[in-house]
PDB file of C-alpha atoms and ligand atoms in Angstrom:
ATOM      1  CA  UNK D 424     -15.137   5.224   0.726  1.00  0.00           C
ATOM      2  CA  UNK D 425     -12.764   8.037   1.998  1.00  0.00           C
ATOM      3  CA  UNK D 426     -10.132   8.550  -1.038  1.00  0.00           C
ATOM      4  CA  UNK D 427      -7.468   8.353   1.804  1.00  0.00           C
ATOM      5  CA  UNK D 428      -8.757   5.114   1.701  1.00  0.00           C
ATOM      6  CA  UNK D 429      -9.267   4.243  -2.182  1.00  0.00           C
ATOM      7  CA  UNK D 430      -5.984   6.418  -2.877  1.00  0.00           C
ATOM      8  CA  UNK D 431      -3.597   4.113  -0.391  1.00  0.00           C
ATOM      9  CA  UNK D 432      -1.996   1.332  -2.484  1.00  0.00           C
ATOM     10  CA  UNK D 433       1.318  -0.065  -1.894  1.00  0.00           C
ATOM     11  CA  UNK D 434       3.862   0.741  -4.366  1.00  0.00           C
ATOM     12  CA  UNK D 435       7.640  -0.117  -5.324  1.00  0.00           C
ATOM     13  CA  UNK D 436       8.543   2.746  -7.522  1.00  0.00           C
ATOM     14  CA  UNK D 437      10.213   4.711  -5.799  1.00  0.00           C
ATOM     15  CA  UNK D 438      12.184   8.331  -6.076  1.00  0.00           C
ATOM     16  CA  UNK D 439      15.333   7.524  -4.891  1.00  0.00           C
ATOM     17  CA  UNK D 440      16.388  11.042  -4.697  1.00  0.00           C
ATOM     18  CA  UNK D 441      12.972  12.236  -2.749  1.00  0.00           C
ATOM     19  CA  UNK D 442      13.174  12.932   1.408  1.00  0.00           C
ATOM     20  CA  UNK D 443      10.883  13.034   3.628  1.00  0.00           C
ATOM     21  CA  UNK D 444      10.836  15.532   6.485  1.00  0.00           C
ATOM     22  CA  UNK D 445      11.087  14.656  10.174  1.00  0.00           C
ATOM     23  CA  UNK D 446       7.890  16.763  10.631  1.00  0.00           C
ATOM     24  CA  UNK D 447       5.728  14.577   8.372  1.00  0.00           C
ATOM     25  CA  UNK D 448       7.452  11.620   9.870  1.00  0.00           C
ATOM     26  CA  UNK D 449       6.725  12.375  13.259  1.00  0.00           C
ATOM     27  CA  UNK D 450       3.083  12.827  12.046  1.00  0.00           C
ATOM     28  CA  UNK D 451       2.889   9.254  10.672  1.00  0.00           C
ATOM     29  CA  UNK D 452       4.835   7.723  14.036  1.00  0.00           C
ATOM     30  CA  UNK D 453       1.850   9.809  15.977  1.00  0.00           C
ATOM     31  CA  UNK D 454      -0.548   8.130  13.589  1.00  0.00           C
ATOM     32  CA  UNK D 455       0.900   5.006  14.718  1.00  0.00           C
ATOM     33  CA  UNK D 456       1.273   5.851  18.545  1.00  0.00           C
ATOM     34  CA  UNK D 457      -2.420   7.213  18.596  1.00  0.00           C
ATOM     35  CA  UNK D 458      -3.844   3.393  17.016  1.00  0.00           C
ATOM     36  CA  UNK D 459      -6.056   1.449  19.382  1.00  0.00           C
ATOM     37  CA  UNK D 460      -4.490  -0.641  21.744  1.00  0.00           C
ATOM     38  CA  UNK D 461      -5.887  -3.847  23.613  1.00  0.00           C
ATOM     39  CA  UNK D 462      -5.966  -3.110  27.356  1.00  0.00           C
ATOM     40  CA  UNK D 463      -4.193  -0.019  27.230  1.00  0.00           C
ATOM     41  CA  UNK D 464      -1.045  -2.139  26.878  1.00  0.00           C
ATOM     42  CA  UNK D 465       0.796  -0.173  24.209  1.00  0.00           C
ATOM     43  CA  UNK D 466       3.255  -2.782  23.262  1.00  0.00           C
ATOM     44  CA  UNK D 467       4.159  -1.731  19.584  1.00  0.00           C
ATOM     45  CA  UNK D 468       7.457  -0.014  19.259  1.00  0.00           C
ATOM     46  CA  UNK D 469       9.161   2.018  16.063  1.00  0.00           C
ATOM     47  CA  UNK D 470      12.924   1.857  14.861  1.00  0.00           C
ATOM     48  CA  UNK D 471      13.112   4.739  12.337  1.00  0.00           C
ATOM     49  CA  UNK D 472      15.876   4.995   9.176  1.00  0.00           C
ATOM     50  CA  UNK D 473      15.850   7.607   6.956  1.00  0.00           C
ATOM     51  CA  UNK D 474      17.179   6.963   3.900  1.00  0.00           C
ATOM     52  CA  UNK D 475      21.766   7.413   3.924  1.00  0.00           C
ATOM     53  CA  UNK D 476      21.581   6.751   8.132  1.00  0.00           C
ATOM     54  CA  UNK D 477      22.821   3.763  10.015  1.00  0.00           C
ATOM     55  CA  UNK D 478      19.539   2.750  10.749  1.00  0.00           C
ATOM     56  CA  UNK D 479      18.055   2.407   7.648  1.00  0.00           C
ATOM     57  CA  UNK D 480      20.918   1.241   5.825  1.00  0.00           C
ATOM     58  CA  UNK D 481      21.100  -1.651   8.456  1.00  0.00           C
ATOM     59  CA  UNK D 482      17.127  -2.532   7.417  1.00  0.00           C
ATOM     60  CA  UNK D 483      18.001  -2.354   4.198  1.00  0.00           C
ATOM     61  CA  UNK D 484      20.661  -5.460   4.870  1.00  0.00           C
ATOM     62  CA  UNK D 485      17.901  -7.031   6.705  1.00  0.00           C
ATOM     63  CA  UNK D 486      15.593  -7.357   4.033  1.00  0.00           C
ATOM     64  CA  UNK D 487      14.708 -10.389   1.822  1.00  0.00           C
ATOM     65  CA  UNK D 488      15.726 -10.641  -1.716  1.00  0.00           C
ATOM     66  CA  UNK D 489      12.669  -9.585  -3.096  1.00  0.00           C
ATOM     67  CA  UNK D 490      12.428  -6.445  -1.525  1.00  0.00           C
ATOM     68  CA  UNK D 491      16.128  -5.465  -1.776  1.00  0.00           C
ATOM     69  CA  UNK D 492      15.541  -4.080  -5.471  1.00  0.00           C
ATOM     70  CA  UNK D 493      13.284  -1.416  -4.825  1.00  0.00           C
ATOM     71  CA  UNK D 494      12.233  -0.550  -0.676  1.00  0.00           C
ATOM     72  CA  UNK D 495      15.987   1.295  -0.321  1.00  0.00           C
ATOM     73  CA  UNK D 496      14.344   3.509  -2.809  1.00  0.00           C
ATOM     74  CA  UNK D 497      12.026   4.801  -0.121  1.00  0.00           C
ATOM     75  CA  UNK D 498      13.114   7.877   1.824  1.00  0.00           C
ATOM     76  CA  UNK D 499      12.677   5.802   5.297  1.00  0.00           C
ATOM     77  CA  UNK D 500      12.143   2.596   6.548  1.00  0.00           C
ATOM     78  CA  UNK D 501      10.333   2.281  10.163  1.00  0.00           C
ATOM     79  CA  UNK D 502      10.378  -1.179  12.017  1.00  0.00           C
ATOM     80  CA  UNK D 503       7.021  -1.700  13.903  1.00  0.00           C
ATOM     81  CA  UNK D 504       7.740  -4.355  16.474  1.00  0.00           C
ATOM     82  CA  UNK D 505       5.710  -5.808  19.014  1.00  0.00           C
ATOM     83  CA  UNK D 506       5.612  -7.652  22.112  1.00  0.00           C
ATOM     84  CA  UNK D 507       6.400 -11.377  22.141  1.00  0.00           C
ATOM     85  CA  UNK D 508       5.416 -13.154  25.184  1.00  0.00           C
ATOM     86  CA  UNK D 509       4.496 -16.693  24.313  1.00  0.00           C
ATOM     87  CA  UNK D 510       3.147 -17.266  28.217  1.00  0.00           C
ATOM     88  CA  UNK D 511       0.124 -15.030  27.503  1.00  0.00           C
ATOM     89  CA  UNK D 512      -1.732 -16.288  24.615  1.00  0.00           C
ATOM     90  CA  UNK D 513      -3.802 -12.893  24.885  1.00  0.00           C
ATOM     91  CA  UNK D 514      -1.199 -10.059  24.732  1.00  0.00           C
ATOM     92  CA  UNK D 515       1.021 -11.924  21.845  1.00  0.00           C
ATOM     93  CA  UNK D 516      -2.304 -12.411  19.921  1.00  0.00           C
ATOM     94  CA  UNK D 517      -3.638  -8.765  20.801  1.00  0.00           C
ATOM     95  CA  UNK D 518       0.133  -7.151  20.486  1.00  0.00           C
ATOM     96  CA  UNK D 519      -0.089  -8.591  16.732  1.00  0.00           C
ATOM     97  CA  UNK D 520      -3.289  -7.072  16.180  1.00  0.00           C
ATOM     98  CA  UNK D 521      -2.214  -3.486  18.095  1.00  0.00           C
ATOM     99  CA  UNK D 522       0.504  -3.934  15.580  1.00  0.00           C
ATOM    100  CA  UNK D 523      -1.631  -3.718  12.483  1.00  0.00           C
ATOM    101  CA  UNK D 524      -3.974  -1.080  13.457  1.00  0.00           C
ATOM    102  CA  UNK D 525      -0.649   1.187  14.059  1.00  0.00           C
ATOM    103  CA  UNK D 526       0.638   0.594  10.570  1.00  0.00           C
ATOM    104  CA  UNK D 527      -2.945   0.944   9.140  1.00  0.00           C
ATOM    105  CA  UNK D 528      -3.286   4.987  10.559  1.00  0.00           C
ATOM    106  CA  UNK D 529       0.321   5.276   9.898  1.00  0.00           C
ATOM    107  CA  UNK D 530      -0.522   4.456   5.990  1.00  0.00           C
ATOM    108  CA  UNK D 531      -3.487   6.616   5.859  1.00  0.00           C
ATOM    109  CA  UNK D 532      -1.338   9.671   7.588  1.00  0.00           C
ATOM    110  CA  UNK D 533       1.069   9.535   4.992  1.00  0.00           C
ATOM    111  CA  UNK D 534      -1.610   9.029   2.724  1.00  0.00           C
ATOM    112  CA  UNK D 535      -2.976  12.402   3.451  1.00  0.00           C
ATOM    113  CA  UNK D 536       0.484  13.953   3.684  1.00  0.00           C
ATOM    114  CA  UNK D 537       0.984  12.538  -0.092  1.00  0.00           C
ATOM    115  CA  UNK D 538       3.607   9.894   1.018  1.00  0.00           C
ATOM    116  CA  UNK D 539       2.907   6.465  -0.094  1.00  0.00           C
ATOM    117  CA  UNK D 540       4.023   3.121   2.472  1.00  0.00           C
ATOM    118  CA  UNK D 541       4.553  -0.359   1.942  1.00  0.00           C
ATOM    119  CA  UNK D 542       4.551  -2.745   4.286  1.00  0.00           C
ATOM    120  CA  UNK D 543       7.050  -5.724   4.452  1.00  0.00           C
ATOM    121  CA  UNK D 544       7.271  -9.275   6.470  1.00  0.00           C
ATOM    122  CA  UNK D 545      10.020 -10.160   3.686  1.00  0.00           C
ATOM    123  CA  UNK D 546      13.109  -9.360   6.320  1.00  0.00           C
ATOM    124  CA  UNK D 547      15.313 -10.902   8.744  1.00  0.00           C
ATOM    125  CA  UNK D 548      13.767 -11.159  11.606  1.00  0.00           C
ATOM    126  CA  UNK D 549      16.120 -12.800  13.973  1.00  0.00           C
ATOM    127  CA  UNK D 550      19.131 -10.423  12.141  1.00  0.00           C
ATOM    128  CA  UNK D 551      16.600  -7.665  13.004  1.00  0.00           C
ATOM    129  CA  UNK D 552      16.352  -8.590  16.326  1.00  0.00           C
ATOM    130  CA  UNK D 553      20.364  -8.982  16.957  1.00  0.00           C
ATOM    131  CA  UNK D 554      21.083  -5.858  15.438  1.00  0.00           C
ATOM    132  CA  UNK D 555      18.833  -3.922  16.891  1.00  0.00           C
ATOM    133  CA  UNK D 556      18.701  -5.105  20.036  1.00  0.00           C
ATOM    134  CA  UNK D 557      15.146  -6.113  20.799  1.00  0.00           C
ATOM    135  CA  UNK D 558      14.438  -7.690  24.399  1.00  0.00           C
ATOM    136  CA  UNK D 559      13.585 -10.804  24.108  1.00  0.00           C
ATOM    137  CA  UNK D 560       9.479 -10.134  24.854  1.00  0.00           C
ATOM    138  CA  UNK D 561       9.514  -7.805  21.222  1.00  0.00           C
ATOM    139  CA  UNK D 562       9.612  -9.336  18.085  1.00  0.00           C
ATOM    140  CA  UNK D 563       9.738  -7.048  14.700  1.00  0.00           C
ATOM    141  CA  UNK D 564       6.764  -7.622  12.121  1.00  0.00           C
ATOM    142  CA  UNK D 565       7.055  -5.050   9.819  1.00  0.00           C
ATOM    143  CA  UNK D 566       9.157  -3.163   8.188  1.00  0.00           C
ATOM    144  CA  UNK D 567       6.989  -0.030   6.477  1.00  0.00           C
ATOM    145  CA  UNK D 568       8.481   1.107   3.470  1.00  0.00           C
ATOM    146  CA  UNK D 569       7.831   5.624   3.125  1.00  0.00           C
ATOM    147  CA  UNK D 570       8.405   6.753   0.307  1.00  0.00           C
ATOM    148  CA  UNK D 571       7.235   9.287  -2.460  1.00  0.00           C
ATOM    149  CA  UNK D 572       6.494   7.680  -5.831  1.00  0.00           C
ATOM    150  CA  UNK D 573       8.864   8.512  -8.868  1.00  0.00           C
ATOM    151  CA  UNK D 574       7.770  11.164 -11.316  1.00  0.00           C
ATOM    152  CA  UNK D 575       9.727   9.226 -14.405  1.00  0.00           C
ATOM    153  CA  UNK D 576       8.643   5.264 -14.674  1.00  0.00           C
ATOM    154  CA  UNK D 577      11.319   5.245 -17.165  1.00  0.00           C
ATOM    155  CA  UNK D 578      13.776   5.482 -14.771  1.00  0.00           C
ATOM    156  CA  UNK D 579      12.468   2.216 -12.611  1.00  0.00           C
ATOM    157  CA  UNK D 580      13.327  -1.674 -13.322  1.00  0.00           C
ATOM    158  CA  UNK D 581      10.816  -3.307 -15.835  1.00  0.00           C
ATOM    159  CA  UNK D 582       9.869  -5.258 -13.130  1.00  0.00           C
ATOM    160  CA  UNK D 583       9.197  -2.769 -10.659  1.00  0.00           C
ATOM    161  CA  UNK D 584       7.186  -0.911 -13.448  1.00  0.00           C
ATOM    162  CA  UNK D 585       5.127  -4.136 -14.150  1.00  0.00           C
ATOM    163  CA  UNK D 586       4.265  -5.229 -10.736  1.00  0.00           C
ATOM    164  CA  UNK D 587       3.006  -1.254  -9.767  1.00  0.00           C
ATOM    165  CA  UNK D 588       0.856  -1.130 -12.473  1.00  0.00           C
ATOM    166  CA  UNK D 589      -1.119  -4.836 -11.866  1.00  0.00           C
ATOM    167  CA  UNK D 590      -4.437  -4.018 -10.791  1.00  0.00           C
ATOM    168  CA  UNK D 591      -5.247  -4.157  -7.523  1.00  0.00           C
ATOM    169  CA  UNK D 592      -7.970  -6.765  -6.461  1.00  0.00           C
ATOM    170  CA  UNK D 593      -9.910  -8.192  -3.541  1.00  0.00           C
ATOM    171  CA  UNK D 594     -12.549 -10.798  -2.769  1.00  0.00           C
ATOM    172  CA  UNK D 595     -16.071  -9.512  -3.832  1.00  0.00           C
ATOM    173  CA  UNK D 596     -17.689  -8.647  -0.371  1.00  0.00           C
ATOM    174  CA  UNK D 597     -20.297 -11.021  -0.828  1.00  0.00           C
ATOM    175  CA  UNK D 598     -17.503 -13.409  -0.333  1.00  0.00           C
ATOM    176  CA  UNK D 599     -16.093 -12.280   2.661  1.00  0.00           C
ATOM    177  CA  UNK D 600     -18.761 -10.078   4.746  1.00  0.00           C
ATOM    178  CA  UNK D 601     -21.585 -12.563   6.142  1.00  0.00           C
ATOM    179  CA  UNK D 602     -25.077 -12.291   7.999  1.00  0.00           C
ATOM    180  CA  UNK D 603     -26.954 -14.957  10.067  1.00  0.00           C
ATOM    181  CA  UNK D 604     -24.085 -17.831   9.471  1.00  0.00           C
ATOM    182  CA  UNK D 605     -20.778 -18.271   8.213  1.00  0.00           C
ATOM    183  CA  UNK D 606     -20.925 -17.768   4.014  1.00  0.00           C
ATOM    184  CA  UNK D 607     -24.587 -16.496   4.282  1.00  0.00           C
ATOM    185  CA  UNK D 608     -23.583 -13.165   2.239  1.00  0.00           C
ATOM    186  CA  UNK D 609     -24.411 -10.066   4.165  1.00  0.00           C
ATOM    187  CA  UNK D 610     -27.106  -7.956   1.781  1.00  0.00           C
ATOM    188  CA  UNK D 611     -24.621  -5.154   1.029  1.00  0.00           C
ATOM    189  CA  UNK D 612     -25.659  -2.171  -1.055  1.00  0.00           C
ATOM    190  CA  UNK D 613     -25.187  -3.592  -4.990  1.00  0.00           C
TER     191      UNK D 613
HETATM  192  C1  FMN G 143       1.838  -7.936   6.958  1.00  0.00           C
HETATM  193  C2  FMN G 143       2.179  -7.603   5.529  1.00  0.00           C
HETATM  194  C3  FMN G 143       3.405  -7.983   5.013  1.00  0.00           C
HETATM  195  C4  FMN G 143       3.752  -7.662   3.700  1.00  0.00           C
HETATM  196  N1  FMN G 143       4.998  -8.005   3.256  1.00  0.00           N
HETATM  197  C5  FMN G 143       5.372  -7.610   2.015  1.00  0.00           C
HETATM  198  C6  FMN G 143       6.699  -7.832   1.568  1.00  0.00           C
HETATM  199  O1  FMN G 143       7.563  -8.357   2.274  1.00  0.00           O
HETATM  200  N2  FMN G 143       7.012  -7.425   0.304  1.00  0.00           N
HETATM  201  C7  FMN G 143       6.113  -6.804  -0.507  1.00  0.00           C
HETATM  202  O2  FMN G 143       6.478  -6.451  -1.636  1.00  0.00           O
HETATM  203  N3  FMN G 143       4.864  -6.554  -0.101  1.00  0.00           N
HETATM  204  C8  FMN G 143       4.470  -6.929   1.139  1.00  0.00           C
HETATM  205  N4  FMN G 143       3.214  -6.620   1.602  1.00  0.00           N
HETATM  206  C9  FMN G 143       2.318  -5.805   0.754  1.00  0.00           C
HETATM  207  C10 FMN G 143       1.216  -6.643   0.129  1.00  0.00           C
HETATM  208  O3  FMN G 143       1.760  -7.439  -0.892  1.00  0.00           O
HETATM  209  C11 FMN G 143       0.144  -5.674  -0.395  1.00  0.00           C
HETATM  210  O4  FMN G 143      -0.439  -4.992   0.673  1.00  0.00           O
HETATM  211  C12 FMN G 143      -0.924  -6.462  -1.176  1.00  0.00           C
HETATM  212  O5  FMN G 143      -0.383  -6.930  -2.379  1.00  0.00           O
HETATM  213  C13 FMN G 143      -2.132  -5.581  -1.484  1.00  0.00           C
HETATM  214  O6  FMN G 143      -1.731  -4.443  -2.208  1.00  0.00           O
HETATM  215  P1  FMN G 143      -2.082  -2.969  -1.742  1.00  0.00           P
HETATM  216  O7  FMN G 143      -1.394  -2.711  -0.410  1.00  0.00           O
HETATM  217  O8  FMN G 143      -1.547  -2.086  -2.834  1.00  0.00           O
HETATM  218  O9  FMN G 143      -3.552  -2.881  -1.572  1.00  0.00           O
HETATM  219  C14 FMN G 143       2.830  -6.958   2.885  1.00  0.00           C
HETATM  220  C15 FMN G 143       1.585  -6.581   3.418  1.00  0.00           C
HETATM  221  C16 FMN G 143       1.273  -6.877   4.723  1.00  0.00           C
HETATM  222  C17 FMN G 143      -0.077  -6.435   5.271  1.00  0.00           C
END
């Protein structure tokens, strides 16, 4: 696999001091805005904070109680919303999807630019929606946590330290890529 790829994880700890410049942030949003798109729609849509600006400090209000300890660590905090249009089963299902292929290249660009993202469903949504004013077809899905990782653990939460150095794990491929039928394991390379 790429290391772009093997090197993207999503952390928690951190640099709290660290920025990130509007150039490389404008290279992840293009990341984003150049993702594959059902029908050429282009519903997803980015709300941008940088860390000690209205905007992010509002996300950071937003967010749930177990990401309030560590994502207003990162140096910015982009919203990745999406339409919402219950009447078309399609474009809500496809927007969702649009939605994750966006954050994916945005991870991987900041990946390459050394910047590490997390993304988050733990936040308000409806709060996010109110204070942001989203029309009523978008609906906010993600907040994506940039940030560069802290040089000095000792400095982070015991917590934070613990649950960024758990190894990272996944189903066995055998498990989830199939051939012929559903659960017939697909004869990857061993
Ligand atoms: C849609 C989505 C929502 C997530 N929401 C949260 C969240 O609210 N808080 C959090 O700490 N991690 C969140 N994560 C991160 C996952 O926990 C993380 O991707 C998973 O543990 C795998 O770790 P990795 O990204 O390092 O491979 C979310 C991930 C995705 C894709």
């Amino acid at each position: 696999m790429h290391e772009l790829i093997t090197g993207r994880w999503s952390a928690r700890g951190y640099d709290p001091t660290a920025t990130i410049s509007t150039a490389d942030l404008t290279e992840i949003l293009q990341a984003g805005r150049w993702a594959a798109t059902w029908g050429k729609v282009q519903p997803v849509r980015f709300i941008v904070g940088v860390r000690g600006d209205v905007t992010f400090t509002a996300m950071t209000e937003l967010l749930t109680r177990g990401n309030k300890p560590w994502a207003p660590d990162a140096a910015a905090l982009i919203m990745v919303c999406t339409t919402d249009n219950p009447d078309d089963a399609k474009a809500h299902d496809y927007g969702a999807v649009d939605l994750g292929l966006a954050v994916a290249q945005m991870s991987i660009q900041a990946q390459a630019l050394g910047i590490n993202t997390h993304p988050m469903a733990g936040f308000d949504t409806a709060g996010a929606r109110a204070r942001f004013a989203l029309p009523e077809d978008s609906r906010a899905m993600v907040i994506l946590a940039v940030g560069r990782l802290s040089d000095d653990p000792s400095t982070l939460s015991p917590e934070v330290r613990e649950r960024d150095s758990a190894p990272r794990k996944r189903l066995p491929l055998n498990e989830i890529a199939f051939a012929e039928t559903w659960g017939q394991a697909f004869a990857a390379q061993p």
